[in-house]
Short mmCIF file of N, CA, C and O in Angstrom, two decimals:
data_model
loop_
_atom_site.label_atom_id
_atom_site.label_comp_id
_atom_site.label_asym_id
_atom_site.label_seq_id
_atom_site.Cartn_x
_atom_site.Cartn_y
_atom_site.Cartn_z
N MET A 1 4.05 7.33 10.06
CA MET A 1 2.44 7.91 9.95
C MET A 1 2.00 8.67 11.10
O MET A 1 1.98 7.74 11.77
N ASP A 2 1.00 9.10 10.69
CA ASP A 2 0.38 9.81 12.09
C ASP A 2 -1.10 9.63 12.05
O ASP A 2 -1.44 8.86 11.45
N LYS A 3 -1.43 9.89 13.14
CA LYS A 3 -3.06 9.82 13.55
C LYS A 3 -3.94 9.78 12.10
O LYS A 3 -4.89 9.58 12.02
N ASN A 4 -3.57 10.96 11.81
CA ASN A 4 -4.77 11.49 10.73
C ASN A 4 -4.50 10.60 9.28
O ASN A 4 -5.48 10.20 8.53
N GLU A 5 -3.14 10.41 9.09
CA GLU A 5 -2.62 9.49 8.03
C GLU A 5 -3.43 8.04 8.42
O GLU A 5 -4.17 7.25 7.07
N TYR A 6 -3.34 7.20 9.46
CA TYR A 6 -3.80 5.97 9.79
C TYR A 6 -5.37 6.23 9.47
O TYR A 6 -5.90 5.23 9.12
N ALA A 7 -6.15 7.39 10.00
CA ALA A 7 -7.42 7.61 10.05
C ALA A 7 -8.07 7.43 8.39
O ALA A 7 -9.08 6.73 8.33
N GLN A 8 -7.25 8.21 7.39
CA GLN A 8 -7.39 8.13 6.28
C GLN A 8 -7.37 6.64 5.56
O GLN A 8 -8.17 6.45 4.78
N TYR A 9 -6.06 6.03 5.97
CA TYR A 9 -5.83 4.94 4.78
C TYR A 9 -5.85 3.50 5.95
O TYR A 9 -6.01 2.23 5.09
N GLY A 10 -5.78 3.56 7.32
CA GLY A 10 -5.87 2.26 7.85
C GLY A 10 -4.43 1.65 8.08
O GLY A 10 -3.56 2.34 7.97
N ASP A 11 -4.63 0.25 8.31
CA ASP A 11 -3.34 -0.64 8.22
C ASP A 11 -2.66 -0.55 6.64
O ASP A 11 -3.32 -0.20 5.88
N ILE A 12 -1.41 -0.76 6.54
CA ILE A 12 -0.80 -0.88 5.72
C ILE A 12 -0.14 -2.31 5.58
O ILE A 12 0.59 -2.49 6.63
N VAL A 13 -0.28 -2.61 4.22
CA VAL A 13 0.46 -3.86 3.84
C VAL A 13 1.64 -3.68 3.05
O VAL A 13 1.83 -2.51 2.09
N ILE A 14 2.92 -4.21 3.48
CA ILE A 14 3.94 -4.08 2.53
C ILE A 14 4.34 -5.69 1.80
O ILE A 14 4.15 -6.35 2.76
N GLU A 15 4.16 -5.84 0.59
CA GLU A 15 4.25 -6.89 -0.11
C GLU A 15 5.61 -6.91 -0.73
O GLU A 15 6.14 -5.71 -1.41
N ASP A 16 6.46 -8.08 -1.09
CA ASP A 16 7.71 -8.01 -1.57
C ASP A 16 6.82 -8.66 -2.84
O ASP A 16 6.43 -9.71 -3.06
N THR A 17 7.29 -7.92 -4.14
CA THR A 17 7.13 -8.29 -5.40
C THR A 17 7.83 -9.05 -6.23
O THR A 17 7.73 -9.33 -7.37
N GLY A 18 8.97 -9.61 -5.47
CA GLY A 18 10.25 -9.90 -6.35
C GLY A 18 10.82 -8.91 -6.95
O GLY A 18 12.27 -9.05 -7.08
N TYR A 19 10.41 -7.46 -7.39
CA TYR A 19 11.18 -6.61 -8.03
C TYR A 19 11.40 -5.13 -7.05
O TYR A 19 12.05 -4.73 -7.48
N GLY A 20 10.90 -5.65 -5.85
CA GLY A 20 10.79 -4.15 -4.81
C GLY A 20 9.56 -4.32 -4.11
O GLY A 20 9.33 -5.80 -4.09
N PHE A 21 9.38 -3.73 -3.28
CA PHE A 21 8.18 -3.63 -2.49
C PHE A 21 6.81 -3.01 -2.65
O PHE A 21 7.08 -1.71 -3.53
N ARG A 22 5.55 -3.22 -2.38
CA ARG A 22 4.49 -2.76 -2.83
C ARG A 22 3.78 -2.41 -1.84
O ARG A 22 3.71 -3.11 -0.83
N VAL A 23 3.64 -1.24 -1.44
CA VAL A 23 2.74 -0.46 -0.08
C VAL A 23 1.56 -0.45 -0.15
O VAL A 23 1.39 0.75 -1.07
N ILE A 24 0.57 -1.17 0.33
CA ILE A 24 -0.71 -1.08 -0.06
C ILE A 24 -1.39 -0.55 1.46
O ILE A 24 -1.51 -1.31 2.29
N PRO A 25 -2.24 0.40 1.12
CA PRO A 25 -2.83 0.92 2.53
C PRO A 25 -4.26 -0.03 2.30
O PRO A 25 -4.41 -0.30 1.23
N GLU A 26 -4.77 -0.41 3.18
CA GLU A 26 -5.74 -1.46 3.87
C GLU A 26 -7.12 -0.82 3.13
O GLU A 26 -7.91 -1.75 2.36
N SER A 27 -7.14 0.44 2.78
CA SER A 27 -8.18 0.49 2.52
C SER A 27 -8.25 0.60 0.69
O SER A 27 -9.46 0.78 0.30
N MET A 28 -7.57 0.44 0.30
CA MET A 28 -6.98 0.16 -1.23
C MET A 28 -6.86 -1.19 -1.32
O MET A 28 -6.55 -1.37 -3.01
N GLN A 29 -6.30 -2.13 -0.41
CA GLN A 29 -6.00 -3.62 -0.89
C GLN A 29 -7.15 -4.03 -2.02
O GLN A 29 -6.01 -4.95 -2.54
N ASN A 30 -8.31 -4.06 -1.86
CA ASN A 30 -8.86 -4.92 -2.96
C ASN A 30 -9.13 -4.15 -4.55
O ASN A 30 -9.78 -4.71 -5.31
N ASP A 31 -8.24 -3.27 -4.62
CA ASP A 31 -8.21 -2.62 -5.88
C ASP A 31 -7.67 -3.48 -6.88
O ASP A 31 -6.36 -4.00 -6.55
N ASP A 32 -7.84 -3.61 -8.26
CA ASP A 32 -7.04 -4.45 -8.94
C ASP A 32 -6.11 -3.64 -10.00
O ASP A 32 -6.49 -2.19 -10.53
N GLY A 33 -5.24 -4.33 -10.56
CA GLY A 33 -4.09 -3.38 -11.10
C GLY A 33 -3.47 -2.22 -10.80
O GLY A 33 -3.54 -1.72 -9.77
N GLY A 34 -2.65 -1.58 -11.31
CA GLY A 34 -1.64 -0.80 -11.10
C GLY A 34 -0.91 -1.02 -9.84
O GLY A 34 -0.86 -1.84 -9.40
N CYS A 35 -0.05 0.12 -9.43
CA CYS A 35 0.36 -0.12 -8.33
C CYS A 35 -0.22 0.42 -7.16
O CYS A 35 0.33 0.97 -5.93
N GLY A 36 -1.44 0.55 -6.85
CA GLY A 36 -2.70 1.12 -6.04
C GLY A 36 -1.88 2.28 -5.07
O GLY A 36 -2.03 3.33 -5.43
N GLY A 37 -1.05 1.94 -3.71
CA GLY A 37 -0.72 3.09 -3.00
C GLY A 37 0.85 3.22 -3.08
O GLY A 37 1.15 3.94 -2.17
N GLY A 38 1.29 2.92 -4.18
CA GLY A 38 2.34 3.43 -4.59
C GLY A 38 3.52 2.16 -4.58
O GLY A 38 3.07 1.03 -3.66
N CYS A 39 4.37 2.06 -5.39
CA CYS A 39 5.45 1.41 -5.22
C CYS A 39 6.88 1.37 -6.18
O CYS A 39 6.98 2.37 -6.32
N SER A 40 7.59 0.83 -5.72
CA SER A 40 9.39 1.26 -6.02
C SER A 40 9.65 0.49 -6.88
O SER A 40 9.86 -1.10 -6.05
N GLY A 41 9.97 0.48 -8.24
CA GLY A 41 10.54 -1.00 -9.08
C GLY A 41 9.50 -2.35 -8.99
O GLY A 41 9.89 -3.12 -9.15
N CYS A 42 8.18 -1.65 -9.29
CA CYS A 42 7.53 -2.73 -9.46
C CYS A 42 7.62 -3.32 -10.82
O CYS A 42 6.68 -4.48 -11.30
N GLY A 43 8.34 -3.19 -11.74
CA GLY A 43 8.71 -3.80 -13.20
C GLY A 43 7.65 -3.68 -14.29
O GLY A 43 7.56 -4.09 -15.10
N HIS A 44 6.62 -2.40 -13.89
CA HIS A 44 5.90 -2.41 -15.24
C HIS A 44 6.00 -0.85 -15.46
O HIS A 44 6.40 0.07 -14.67
#
């Protein structure tokens, strides 16, 4: 992540969903539903 991406998204949370990992930008962390910042194999 470069400084421009960091300025846009902030810190990143990586969550283990049990089916893969979900990558959530801090700025999108409060969104409900879906895979927010993108996910890999979230089972949906």
